[in-house]
Structures are given as structure tokens and as C-alpha cells.
Amino acid sequence: MPESRTASITRRVEFSASHVCAQSGLSPDQNQALYGAAARAHGHNYQLEVTVAGPVDPVHGMILDLKELKAVLEREVVEPFDHRFLNHEVPPFDRLVPTPENIAREIWRRLHPHLDRDGRRLQRVRLYETADLWVDYSE
């Protein structure tokens, strides 16, 4: 019987984006009370870690081709998010407040169909908004 091995692999990418955390139905004072300084336009140099888990292929010794993972991250996250004003340029943030939690969830939604296949699964999206603030998202 062949040995069954599973592992997880994490890749990190970076992108810079600006945003405003504000709800359209609230006044500027209410948004300021709810989101603080984030209720004004500002930006971050985000770091994203994406973890994929699955069986290690006995032939090539990988969960997935690392070039494929890099290409998916570039196409689905970096290209559409980098140097963008999220509220105006990246749906669904034209109608959804771009909190770190919502950004991480949207990144999951974009990556999931490309990484959950061939016995592997998207295990975690970790989005660093700053060095001391991050969100882990998984389903």
C-alpha cells in the first residue's frame, strides 16, 4: 500500500491599497465613532499569506505546482487589488465596507475555486493590514 502523506504550504504576497471604512447609511460622525481614523481615506501595505493543504504527490513531491499558486495569487489578488482605491475600484467594496475581515473573505472567495481541487483545499487566508493586526479567514 502506498504511503499517504499530506502537508500544507503557505505563500506570501504583498499589495498596497487604500480604502475608507464607512457605511453609506451613517453620518460622518457616526462612521467616525464606529471606525475611528479608518473612516477617513487611508492606505496600507497589505501582506497576504495563503495556505493550501493536501496530499503530497508521490511523483513530484508537492501539494501543487508552486508556479501555479503564484500565478493564481497574482491574477486573483495582486493585479486587481494592488494600488487601487478599494471602495471605488474593486467590487464588492463599492457596496461592502472594506474592513480587513471583509477583504480576507473576498480574497477567499476569489481563490477558493482555483485552489480547492485535486484533493487539496484552501486552508487559510491570513491578511496583515499592519505588522500587529491581521485577520485569519477560513471556511
Coordinates of N, CA and C in Angstrom, one line a residue, residues 10-126:
T10 N 2.4 27.5 2.5 CA 1.9 28.9 2.6 C 2.7 29.7 1.7
R11 N 2.1 30.6 0.9 CA 2.8 31.5 0.1 C 2.3 32.9 0.5
R12 N 3.3 33.9 0.5 CA 3.0 35.3 0.9 C 3.2 36.2 -0.4
V13 N 2.2 37.1 -0.5 CA 2.3 38.1 -1.5 C 2.0 39.5 -0.8
E14 N 2.3 40.6 -1.4 CA 2.0 41.9 -0.9 C 1.3 42.7 -1.9
F15 N 0.5 43.6 -1.4 CA -0.2 44.6 -2.3 C -0.4 45.8 -1.4
S16 N -0.5 47.0 -2.1 CA -0.8 48.2 -1.5 C -2.2 48.7 -2.0
A17 N -3.0 49.2 -1.1 CA -4.3 49.6 -1.4 C -4.8 50.7 -0.4
S18 N -5.7 51.5 -0.9 CA -6.3 52.5 0.0 C -7.8 52.2 0.1
H19 N -8.4 52.7 1.2 CA -9.8 52.4 1.4 C -10.3 53.4 2.5
V20 N -11.7 53.4 2.6 CA -12.4 54.1 3.7 C -13.3 53.1 4.3
C21 N -13.3 53.0 5.6 CA -14.3 52.2 6.3 C -15.4 53.1 6.8
A22 N -16.5 53.1 6.0 CA -17.7 53.9 6.3 C -18.9 53.2 5.7
Q23 N -20.0 53.3 6.4 CA -21.3 52.8 5.9 C -22.0 54.0 5.4
S24 N -22.6 53.8 4.2 CA -23.3 54.9 3.5 C -24.5 55.4 4.3
G25 N -25.1 54.6 5.1 CA -26.3 55.0 5.8 C -26.0 55.7 7.1
L26 N -24.7 55.9 7.4 CA -24.4 56.6 8.7 C -23.8 58.0 8.3
S27 N -23.9 58.8 9.3 CA -23.4 60.2 9.2 C -21.8 60.1 9.3
P28 N -21.1 61.1 8.9 CA -19.7 61.2 9.1 C -19.3 61.0 10.6
D29 N -20.1 61.6 11.5 CA -19.8 61.5 12.9 C -20.0 60.0 13.4
Q30 N -21.1 59.4 12.9 CA -21.4 58.0 13.3 C -20.3 57.1 12.8
N31 N -19.8 57.3 11.5 CA -18.8 56.5 11.0 C -17.5 56.7 11.8
Q32 N -17.2 57.9 12.1 CA -16.0 58.2 12.9 C -16.1 57.5 14.3
A33 N -17.2 57.5 14.9 CA -17.4 56.8 16.2 C -17.2 55.3 16.0
L34 N -17.7 54.8 14.9 CA -17.6 53.3 14.7 C -16.2 52.9 14.2
Y35 N -15.7 53.5 13.3 CA -14.4 53.1 12.6 C -13.2 53.9 13.0
G36 N -13.3 55.0 13.8 CA -12.2 55.8 14.2 C -11.5 56.4 12.9
A37 N -10.2 56.4 13.0 CA -9.4 57.0 11.9 C -9.6 56.3 10.6
A38 N -10.0 55.1 10.6 CA -10.3 54.3 9.4 C -11.5 54.9 8.6
A39 N -12.3 55.8 9.2 CA -13.4 56.4 8.5 C -12.9 57.4 7.5
R40 N -11.6 57.7 7.5 CA -11.1 58.7 6.5 C -10.2 57.8 5.5
A41 N -10.1 58.4 4.3 CA -9.3 57.7 3.3 C -7.9 57.5 3.8
H42 N -7.4 56.3 3.6 CA -6.0 55.9 4.1 C -5.6 54.6 3.3
G43 N -4.4 54.3 3.5 CA -3.9 53.1 2.8 C -3.0 52.2 3.6
H44 N -2.8 51.0 3.1 CA -2.0 50.0 3.8 C -1.1 49.3 2.8
N45 N 0.0 48.8 3.3 CA 0.8 47.8 2.5 C 0.5 46.4 3.1
Y46 N -0.5 45.8 2.5 CA -1.0 44.5 3.0 C 0.0 43.4 2.7
Q47 N 0.0 42.5 3.6 CA 0.7 41.2 3.3 C -0.3 40.1 3.4
L48 N -0.3 39.2 2.5 CA -1.3 38.1 2.4 C -0.6 36.8 2.4
E49 N -1.0 35.9 3.3 CA -0.5 34.6 3.4 C -1.6 33.6 3.0
V50 N -1.4 32.8 2.1 CA -2.4 31.8 1.6 C -1.9 30.4 1.9
T51 N -2.6 29.6 2.6 CA -2.2 28.3 3.0 C -3.1 27.3 2.3
V52 N -2.5 26.3 1.6 CA -3.2 25.2 0.9 C -2.7 23.9 1.5
A53 N -3.7 23.0 1.8 CA -3.3 21.7 2.3 C -3.8 20.6 1.4
G54 N -3.1 19.5 1.5 CA -3.5 18.4 0.6 C -2.5 17.3 0.6
P55 N -2.7 16.3 -0.2 CA -1.8 15.2 -0.3 C -0.5 15.6 -1.1
V56 N 0.6 15.1 -0.7 CA 1.9 15.3 -1.4 C 1.9 14.3 -2.5
D57 N 2.1 14.8 -3.7 CA 2.1 14.0 -4.9 C 3.4 13.1 -4.8
P58 N 3.3 11.8 -4.9 CA 4.5 10.9 -4.8 C 5.5 11.1 -5.9
V59 N 5.1 11.6 -7.0 CA 6.0 11.8 -8.2 C 6.8 13.0 -8.0
H60 N 6.1 14.2 -7.9 CA 6.9 15.5 -7.9 C 7.1 16.0 -6.5
G61 N 6.5 15.4 -5.5 CA 6.7 15.7 -4.1 C 6.1 17.0 -3.6
M62 N 5.1 17.5 -4.3 CA 4.5 18.8 -4.0 C 3.0 18.6 -3.8
I63 N 2.3 19.6 -3.1 CA 0.9 19.6 -3.0 C 0.3 20.2 -4.3
L64 N 1.0 21.2 -4.8 CA 0.6 21.8 -6.1 C 1.9 22.5 -6.7
D65 N 1.8 22.7 -7.9 CA 2.9 23.4 -8.6 C 3.0 24.8 -8.0
L66 N 4.1 25.2 -7.5 CA 4.3 26.5 -6.8 C 4.2 27.6 -7.8
K67 N 4.5 27.4 -9.1 CA 4.3 28.4 -10.1 C 2.8 28.7 -10.3
E68 N 2.0 27.6 -10.2 CA 0.6 27.7 -10.4 C 0.0 28.6 -9.2
L69 N 0.4 28.3 -8.0 CA 0.0 29.1 -6.8 C 0.3 30.5 -7.0
K70 N 1.6 30.8 -7.4 CA 2.0 32.2 -7.6 C 1.1 32.9 -8.6
A71 N 0.9 32.2 -9.7 CA 0.1 32.8 -10.8 C -1.3 33.1 -10.4
V72 N -1.9 32.2 -9.6 CA -3.3 32.4 -9.1 C -3.3 33.6 -8.2
L73 N -2.4 33.7 -7.3 CA -2.3 34.9 -6.4 C -2.2 36.2 -7.1
E74 N -1.3 36.2 -8.1 CA -1.1 37.4 -8.9 C -2.3 37.8 -9.7
R75 N -3.0 36.8 -10.3 CA -4.1 37.1 -11.1 C -5.4 37.5 -10.3
E76 N -5.6 36.7 -9.2 CA -6.9 36.9 -8.5 C -6.8 37.9 -7.4
V77 N -5.6 38.3 -6.9 CA -5.4 39.2 -5.8 C -4.6 40.4 -6.1
V78 N -3.3 40.2 -6.5 CA -2.4 41.3 -6.6 C -2.8 42.2 -7.8
E79 N -3.1 41.7 -8.9 CA -3.5 42.5 -10.1 C -4.7 43.3 -9.8
P80 N -5.8 42.7 -9.3 CA -7.0 43.6 -9.1 C -6.9 44.5 -7.8
F81 N -6.1 44.2 -6.8 CA -6.1 45.0 -5.6 C -4.9 46.0 -5.5
D82 N -3.8 45.7 -6.1 CA -2.6 46.5 -5.9 C -2.8 47.9 -6.5
H83 N -2.4 48.9 -5.6 CA -2.5 50.3 -6.0 C -3.9 50.7 -6.4
R84 N -4.9 50.2 -5.7 CA -6.3 50.5 -6.0 C -6.9 51.2 -4.8
F85 N -7.9 52.0 -5.1 CA -8.8 52.5 -4.0 C -10.0 51.6 -3.9
L86 N -9.9 50.7 -2.9 CA -10.8 49.5 -2.9 C -12.3 49.9 -3.0
N87 N -12.7 51.0 -2.4 CA -14.1 51.4 -2.4 C -14.6 51.8 -3.8
H88 N -13.7 52.2 -4.6 CA -14.2 52.7 -5.9 C -13.7 51.8 -7.1
E89 N -12.7 50.9 -6.9 CA -12.2 50.2 -8.0 C -12.2 48.7 -7.9
V90 N -12.6 48.1 -6.7 CA -12.6 46.7 -6.5 C -14.0 46.2 -6.0
P91 N -14.9 45.8 -6.8 CA -16.1 45.2 -6.3 C -15.8 44.0 -5.5
P92 N -16.4 43.7 -4.4 CA -17.7 44.3 -4.0 C -17.6 45.4 -3.0
F93 N -16.4 46.1 -2.9 CA -16.2 47.1 -1.9 C -16.9 48.4 -2.3
D94 N -17.5 48.5 -3.4 CA -18.3 49.6 -3.7 C -19.6 49.6 -2.9
R95 N -20.0 48.4 -2.3 CA -21.2 48.3 -1.5 C -20.9 47.6 -0.2
L96 N -19.7 47.1 0.0 CA -19.3 46.4 1.2 C -18.1 47.1 1.9
V97 N -18.2 47.4 3.2 CA -17.2 48.1 3.9 C -15.9 47.3 3.8
P98 N -14.8 47.8 3.3 CA -13.5 47.1 3.2 C -12.7 47.0 4.5
T99 N -13.4 46.3 5.5 CA -12.6 46.0 6.7 C -11.7 44.9 6.4
P100 N -10.7 44.7 7.2 CA -9.8 43.5 7.0 C -10.5 42.2 6.9
E101 N -11.5 42.1 7.7 CA -12.3 40.8 7.7 C -13.0 40.6 6.4
N102 N -13.6 41.7 5.8 CA -14.3 41.6 4.6 C -13.3 41.4 3.4
I103 N -12.2 42.0 3.5 CA -11.2 41.9 2.4 C -10.7 40.4 2.4
A104 N -10.4 39.9 3.6 CA -9.9 38.5 3.7 C -11.0 37.5 3.1
R105 N -12.2 37.8 3.4 CA -13.3 36.9 3.0 C -13.4 37.0 1.4
E106 N -13.3 38.2 0.9 CA -13.4 38.4 -0.6 C -12.2 37.7 -1.3
I107 N -11.0 37.8 -0.7 CA -9.9 37.1 -1.2 C -10.1 35.6 -1.2
W108 N -10.7 35.0 -0.1 CA -11.0 33.6 -0.1 C -12.0 33.3 -1.2
R109 N -13.0 34.1 -1.4 CA -14.0 33.8 -2.5 C -13.3 33.8 -3.8
R110 N -12.3 34.6 -4.1 CA -11.7 34.6 -5.4 C -10.7 33.4 -5.5
L111 N -10.1 33.0 -4.5 CA -9.1 31.9 -4.6 C -9.7 30.5 -4.5
H112 N -10.7 30.4 -3.7 CA -11.3 29.0 -3.5 C -11.5 28.2 -4.7
P113 N -12.1 28.7 -5.8 CA -12.4 27.9 -6.9 C -11.1 27.4 -7.6
H114 N -10.0 28.1 -7.5 CA -8.8 27.8 -8.2 C -7.9 26.8 -7.4
L115 N -8.1 26.8 -6.1 CA -7.2 26.0 -5.2 C -7.8 24.8 -4.6
D116 N -9.1 24.7 -4.5 CA -9.8 23.6 -4.0 C -10.1 22.6 -5.1
R117 N -9.2 21.7 -5.4 CA -9.3 20.7 -6.4 C -8.2 19.7 -6.3
D118 N -8.3 18.6 -6.9 CA -7.3 17.6 -7.0 C -6.9 17.1 -5.6
G119 N -7.9 17.0 -4.7 CA -7.6 16.5 -3.3 C -7.1 17.5 -2.4
R120 N -6.8 18.8 -2.8 CA -6.3 19.8 -2.0 C -7.4 20.8 -1.6
R121 N -7.1 21.6 -0.6 CA -8.1 22.6 -0.2 C -7.4 23.9 0.3
L122 N -8.0 25.0 0.0 CA -7.6 26.3 0.6 C -7.9 26.2 2.1
Q123 N -6.8 26.3 2.9 CA -6.9 26.1 4.3 C -7.1 27.4 5.1
R124 N -6.4 28.4 4.7 CA -6.4 29.7 5.4 C -6.0 30.8 4.5
V125 N -6.7 31.9 4.7 CA -6.2 33.2 4.2 C -5.9 34.1 5.4
R126 N -4.6 34.5 5.5 CA -4.2 35.4 6.6 C -3.8 36.8 5.9

